[in-house]
Coordinates of C-alpha atoms in Angstrom, one line a residue:
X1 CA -48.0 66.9 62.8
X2 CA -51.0 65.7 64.7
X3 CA -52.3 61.9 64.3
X4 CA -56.9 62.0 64.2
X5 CA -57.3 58.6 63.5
X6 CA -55.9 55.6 62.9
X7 CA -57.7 52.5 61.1
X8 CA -56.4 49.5 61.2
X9 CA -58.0 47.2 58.0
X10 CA -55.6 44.5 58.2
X11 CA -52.5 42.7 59.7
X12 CA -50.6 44.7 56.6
X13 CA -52.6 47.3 56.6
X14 CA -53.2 51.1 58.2
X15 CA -54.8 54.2 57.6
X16 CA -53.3 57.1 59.2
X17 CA -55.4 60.6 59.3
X18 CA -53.5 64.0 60.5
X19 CA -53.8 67.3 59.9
X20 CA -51.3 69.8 59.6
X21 CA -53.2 74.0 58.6
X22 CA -49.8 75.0 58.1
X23 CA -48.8 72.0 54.8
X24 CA -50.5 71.0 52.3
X25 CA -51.7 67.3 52.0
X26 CA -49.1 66.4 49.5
X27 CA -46.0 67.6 51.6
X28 CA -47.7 66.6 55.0
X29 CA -48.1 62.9 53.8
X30 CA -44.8 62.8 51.9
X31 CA -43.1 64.1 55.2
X32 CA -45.2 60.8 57.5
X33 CA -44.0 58.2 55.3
X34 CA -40.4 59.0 55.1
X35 CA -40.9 59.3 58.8
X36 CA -42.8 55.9 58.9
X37 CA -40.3 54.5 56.1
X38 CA -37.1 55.3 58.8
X39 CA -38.6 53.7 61.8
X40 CA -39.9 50.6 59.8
X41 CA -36.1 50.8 58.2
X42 CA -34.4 51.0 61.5
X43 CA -36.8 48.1 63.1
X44 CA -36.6 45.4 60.2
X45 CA -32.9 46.1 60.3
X46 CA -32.5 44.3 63.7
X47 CA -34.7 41.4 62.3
X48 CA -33.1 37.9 60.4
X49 CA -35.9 37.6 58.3
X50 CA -36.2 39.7 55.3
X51 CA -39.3 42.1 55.8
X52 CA -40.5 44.4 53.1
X53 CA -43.1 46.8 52.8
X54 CA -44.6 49.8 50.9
X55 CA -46.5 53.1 50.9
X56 CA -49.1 53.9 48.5
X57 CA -49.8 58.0 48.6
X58 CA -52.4 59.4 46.0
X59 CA -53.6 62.5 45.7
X60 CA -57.4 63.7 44.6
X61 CA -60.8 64.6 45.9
X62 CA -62.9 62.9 47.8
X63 CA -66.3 62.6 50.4
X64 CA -64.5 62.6 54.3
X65 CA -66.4 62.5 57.2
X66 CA -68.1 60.5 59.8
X67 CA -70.7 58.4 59.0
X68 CA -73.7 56.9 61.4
X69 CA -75.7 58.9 63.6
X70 CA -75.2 60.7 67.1
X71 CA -75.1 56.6 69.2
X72 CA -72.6 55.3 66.6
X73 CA -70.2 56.9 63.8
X74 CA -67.2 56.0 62.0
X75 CA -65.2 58.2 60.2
X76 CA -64.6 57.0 56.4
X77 CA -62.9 58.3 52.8
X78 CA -65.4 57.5 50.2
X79 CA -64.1 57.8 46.6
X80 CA -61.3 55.6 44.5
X81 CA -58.3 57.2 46.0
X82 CA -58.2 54.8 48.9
X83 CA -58.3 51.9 46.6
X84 CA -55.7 53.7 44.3
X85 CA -53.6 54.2 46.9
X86 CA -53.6 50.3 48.3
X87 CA -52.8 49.7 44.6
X88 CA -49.8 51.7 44.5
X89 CA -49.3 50.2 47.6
X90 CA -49.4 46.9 46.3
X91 CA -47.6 47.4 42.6
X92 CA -44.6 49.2 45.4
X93 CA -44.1 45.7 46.5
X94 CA -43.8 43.9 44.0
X95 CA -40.8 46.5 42.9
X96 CA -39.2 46.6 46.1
X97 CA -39.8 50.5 46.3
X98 CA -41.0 52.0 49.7
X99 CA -43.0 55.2 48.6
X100 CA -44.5 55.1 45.9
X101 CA -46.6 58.9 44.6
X102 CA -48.7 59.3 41.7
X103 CA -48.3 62.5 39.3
X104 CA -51.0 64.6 41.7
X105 CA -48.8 64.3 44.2
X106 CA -45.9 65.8 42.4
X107 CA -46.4 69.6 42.8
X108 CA -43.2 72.1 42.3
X109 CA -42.8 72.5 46.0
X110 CA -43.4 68.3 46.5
X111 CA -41.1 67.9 43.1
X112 CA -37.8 70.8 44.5
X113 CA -38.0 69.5 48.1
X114 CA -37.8 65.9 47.5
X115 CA -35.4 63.0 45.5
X116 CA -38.0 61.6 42.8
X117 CA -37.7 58.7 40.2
X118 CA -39.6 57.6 37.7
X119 CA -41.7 54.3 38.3
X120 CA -44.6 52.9 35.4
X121 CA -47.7 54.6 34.5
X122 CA -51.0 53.0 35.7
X123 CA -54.8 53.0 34.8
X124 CA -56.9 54.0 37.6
X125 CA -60.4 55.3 38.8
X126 CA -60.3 59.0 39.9
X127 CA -63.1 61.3 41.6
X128 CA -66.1 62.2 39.7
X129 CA -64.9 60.7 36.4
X130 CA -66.8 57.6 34.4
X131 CA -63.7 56.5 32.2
X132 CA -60.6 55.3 33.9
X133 CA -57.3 57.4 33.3
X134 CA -53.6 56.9 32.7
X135 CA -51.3 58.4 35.6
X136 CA -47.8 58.6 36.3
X137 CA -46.4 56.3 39.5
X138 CA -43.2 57.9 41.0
X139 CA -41.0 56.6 44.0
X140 CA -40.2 59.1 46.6
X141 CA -36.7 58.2 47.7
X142 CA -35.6 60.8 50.4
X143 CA -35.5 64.8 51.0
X144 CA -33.5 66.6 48.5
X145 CA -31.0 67.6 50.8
X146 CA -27.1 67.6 50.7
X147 CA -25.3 67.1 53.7
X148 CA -22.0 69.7 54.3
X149 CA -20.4 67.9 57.0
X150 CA -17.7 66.6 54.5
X151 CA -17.3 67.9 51.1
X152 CA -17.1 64.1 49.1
X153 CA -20.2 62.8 50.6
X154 CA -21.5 66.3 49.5
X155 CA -20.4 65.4 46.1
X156 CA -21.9 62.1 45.6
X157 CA -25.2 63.1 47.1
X158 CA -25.5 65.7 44.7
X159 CA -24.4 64.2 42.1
X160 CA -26.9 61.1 42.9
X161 CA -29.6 63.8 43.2
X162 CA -29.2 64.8 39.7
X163 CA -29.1 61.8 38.3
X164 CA -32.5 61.1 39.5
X165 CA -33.4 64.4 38.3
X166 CA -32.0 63.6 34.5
X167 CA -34.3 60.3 35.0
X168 CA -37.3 62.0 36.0
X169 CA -37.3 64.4 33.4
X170 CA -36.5 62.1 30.5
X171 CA -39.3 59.3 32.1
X172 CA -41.7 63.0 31.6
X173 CA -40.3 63.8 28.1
X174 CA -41.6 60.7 26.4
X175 CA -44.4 59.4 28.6
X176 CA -46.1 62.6 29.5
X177 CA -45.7 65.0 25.9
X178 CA -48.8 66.8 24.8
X179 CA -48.1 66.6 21.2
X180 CA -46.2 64.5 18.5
X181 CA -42.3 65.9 17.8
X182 CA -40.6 65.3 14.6
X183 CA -37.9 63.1 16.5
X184 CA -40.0 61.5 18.7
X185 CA -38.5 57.9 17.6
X186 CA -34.7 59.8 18.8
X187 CA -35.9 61.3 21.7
X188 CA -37.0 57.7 23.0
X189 CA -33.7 55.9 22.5
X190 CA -31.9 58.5 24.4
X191 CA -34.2 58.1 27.0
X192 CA -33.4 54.5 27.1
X193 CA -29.8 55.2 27.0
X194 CA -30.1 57.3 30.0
X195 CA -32.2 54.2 31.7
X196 CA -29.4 52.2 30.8
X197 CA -26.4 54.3 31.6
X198 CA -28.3 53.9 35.4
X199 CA -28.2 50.5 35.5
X200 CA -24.7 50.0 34.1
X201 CA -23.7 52.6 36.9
X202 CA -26.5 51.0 39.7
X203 CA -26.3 47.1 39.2
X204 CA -27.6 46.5 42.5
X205 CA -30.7 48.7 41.6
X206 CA -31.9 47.1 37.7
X207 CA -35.3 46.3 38.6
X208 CA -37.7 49.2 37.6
X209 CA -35.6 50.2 34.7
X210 CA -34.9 47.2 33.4
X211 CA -38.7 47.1 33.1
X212 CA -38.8 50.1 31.8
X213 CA -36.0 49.6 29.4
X214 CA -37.8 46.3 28.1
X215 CA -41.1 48.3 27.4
X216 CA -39.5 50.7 25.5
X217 CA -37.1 48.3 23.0
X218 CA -40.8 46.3 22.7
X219 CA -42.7 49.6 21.3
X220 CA -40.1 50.8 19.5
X221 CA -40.1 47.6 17.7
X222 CA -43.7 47.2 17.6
X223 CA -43.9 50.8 16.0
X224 CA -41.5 50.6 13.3
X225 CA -40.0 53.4 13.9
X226 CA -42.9 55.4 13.8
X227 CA -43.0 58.9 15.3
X228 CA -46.8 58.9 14.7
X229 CA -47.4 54.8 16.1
X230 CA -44.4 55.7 18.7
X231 CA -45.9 58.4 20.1
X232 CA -49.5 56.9 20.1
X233 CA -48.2 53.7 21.9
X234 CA -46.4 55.3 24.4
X235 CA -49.7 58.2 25.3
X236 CA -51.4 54.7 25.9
X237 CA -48.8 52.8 27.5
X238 CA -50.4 51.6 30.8
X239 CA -49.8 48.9 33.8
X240 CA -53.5 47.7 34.8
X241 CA -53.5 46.0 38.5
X242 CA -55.6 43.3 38.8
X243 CA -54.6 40.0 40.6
X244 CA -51.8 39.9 37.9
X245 CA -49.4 42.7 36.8
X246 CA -50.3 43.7 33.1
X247 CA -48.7 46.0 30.9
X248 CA -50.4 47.8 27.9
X249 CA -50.7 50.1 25.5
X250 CA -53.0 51.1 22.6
X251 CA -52.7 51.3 18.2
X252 CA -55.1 51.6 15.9
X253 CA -57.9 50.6 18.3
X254 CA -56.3 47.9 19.6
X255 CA -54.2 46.5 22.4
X256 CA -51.1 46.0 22.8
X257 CA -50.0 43.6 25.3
X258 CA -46.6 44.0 26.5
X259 CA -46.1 41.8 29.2
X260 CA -48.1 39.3 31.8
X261 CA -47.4 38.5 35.1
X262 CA -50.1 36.4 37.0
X263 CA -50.2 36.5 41.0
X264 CA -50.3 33.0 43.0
X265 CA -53.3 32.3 45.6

């Protein structure tokens, strides 16, 4: 994998460039910040003071190339997935998660090559569009593969890799449904029994689901239980990112304010 550039905005923040012919973009970038995500790992483990960081990857189209004339040029991304990735970026950090994807990113050879879990779902700008759009935030965790050296750590990696996968899909089966199912309302409690079996199983790991958990009592609540106002609520079911941490969704052209969390300085 060969580095083309590296821009450096900020004391916290970097834009790497590299191109790979032989990957796509998805699995190439994946691939750097798991890399990245190791050395930073293996550095701030040596250090007293507690250091954390994120990743932002999102994947769409956009105008690359240099910019200037023949005397000076300077090569730039123009579009919103810079921006969207700093946002993921950002919303990463404030959930202690490392790598965070959107659902672009998440092709079938991106989704059977690598350990995935289920983050939020956020409203952001994408190419060539004049309304903002809902998308799917996923953490990439490591590579989906199981170690043979000694058959119990086999076991437990496996079985940790399918738990991730039971999250991911039931995160998919509520959030990310085309069309409204008879037992919709059922089909969301299991889900949330599922989030909480993890927790009761992960206590040391509560934070994203037990956000995702309290969304999901709140709507369920809010909609009666509803199949029609469930299933509406949760297609609109959004975290907006401004200098504060919103969550939303939408019913009977209105919205729904879940929760508020306001960011000092």
């Amino acid at each position: 994998m060969q580095v083309s550039d590296l821009l450096i905005f900020g004391i916290d923040e970097y834009q790497l460039t590299f191109v790979d012919s032989n990957k796509k973009c998805e699995m190439a970038s994946i691939e750097a910040s798991l890399k990245i995500s190791k050395i930073l790992d293996n550095i701030l483990g040596k250090s007293e003071k507690k250091v954390s960081y994120c990743i932002g990857i999102f994947t769409d189209m956009a105008y690359i190339g240099n910019i200037g004339n023949h005397s000076l040029r300077c090569y730039s991304v123009v579009g919103p997935i810079v921006s969207n990735a700093r946002k993921l970026a950002i919303f990463g950090h404030t959930l202690d998660c490392k790598v965070l994807v959107d659902s672009g990113t998440l092709s079938p050879v991106v989704i059977s090559q690598f350990v995935i879990r289920p983050i939020d779902r956020i409203e952001m700008e994408v190419f060539n569009s004049k309304t903002k759009q809902i998308i799917s935030v996923h953490e990439v965790l490591r590579e989906n593969l199981v170690n043979p050296d000694e058959w119990l750590y086999e076991l437990e990696q496996s079985n940790s890799n399918s738990q991730f996968k039971v999250l991911q899909n039931s995160f998919v089966s509520i959030f990310e449904v085309e069309t409204e199912e008879s037992n919709f309302v059922e089909k969301v409690r299991e889900a949330r029994r599922i989030f909480q079996r993890y927790i009761d199983e992960n206590p040391s790991d509560i934070l994203v689901f037990n956000r995702l958990i309290y969304v999901l009592n709140f709507l369920l609540d809010y909609s009666d239980d509803s199949n029609a106002s469930l299933f509406e609520l949760l297609k609109n079911y959004k975290t907006a990112l401004h200098r504060s941490v919103q969550t939303l969704s939408h019913h009977n052209c209105e919205d729904v304010e879940i929760t508020y969390i306001n960011f000092k300085g």
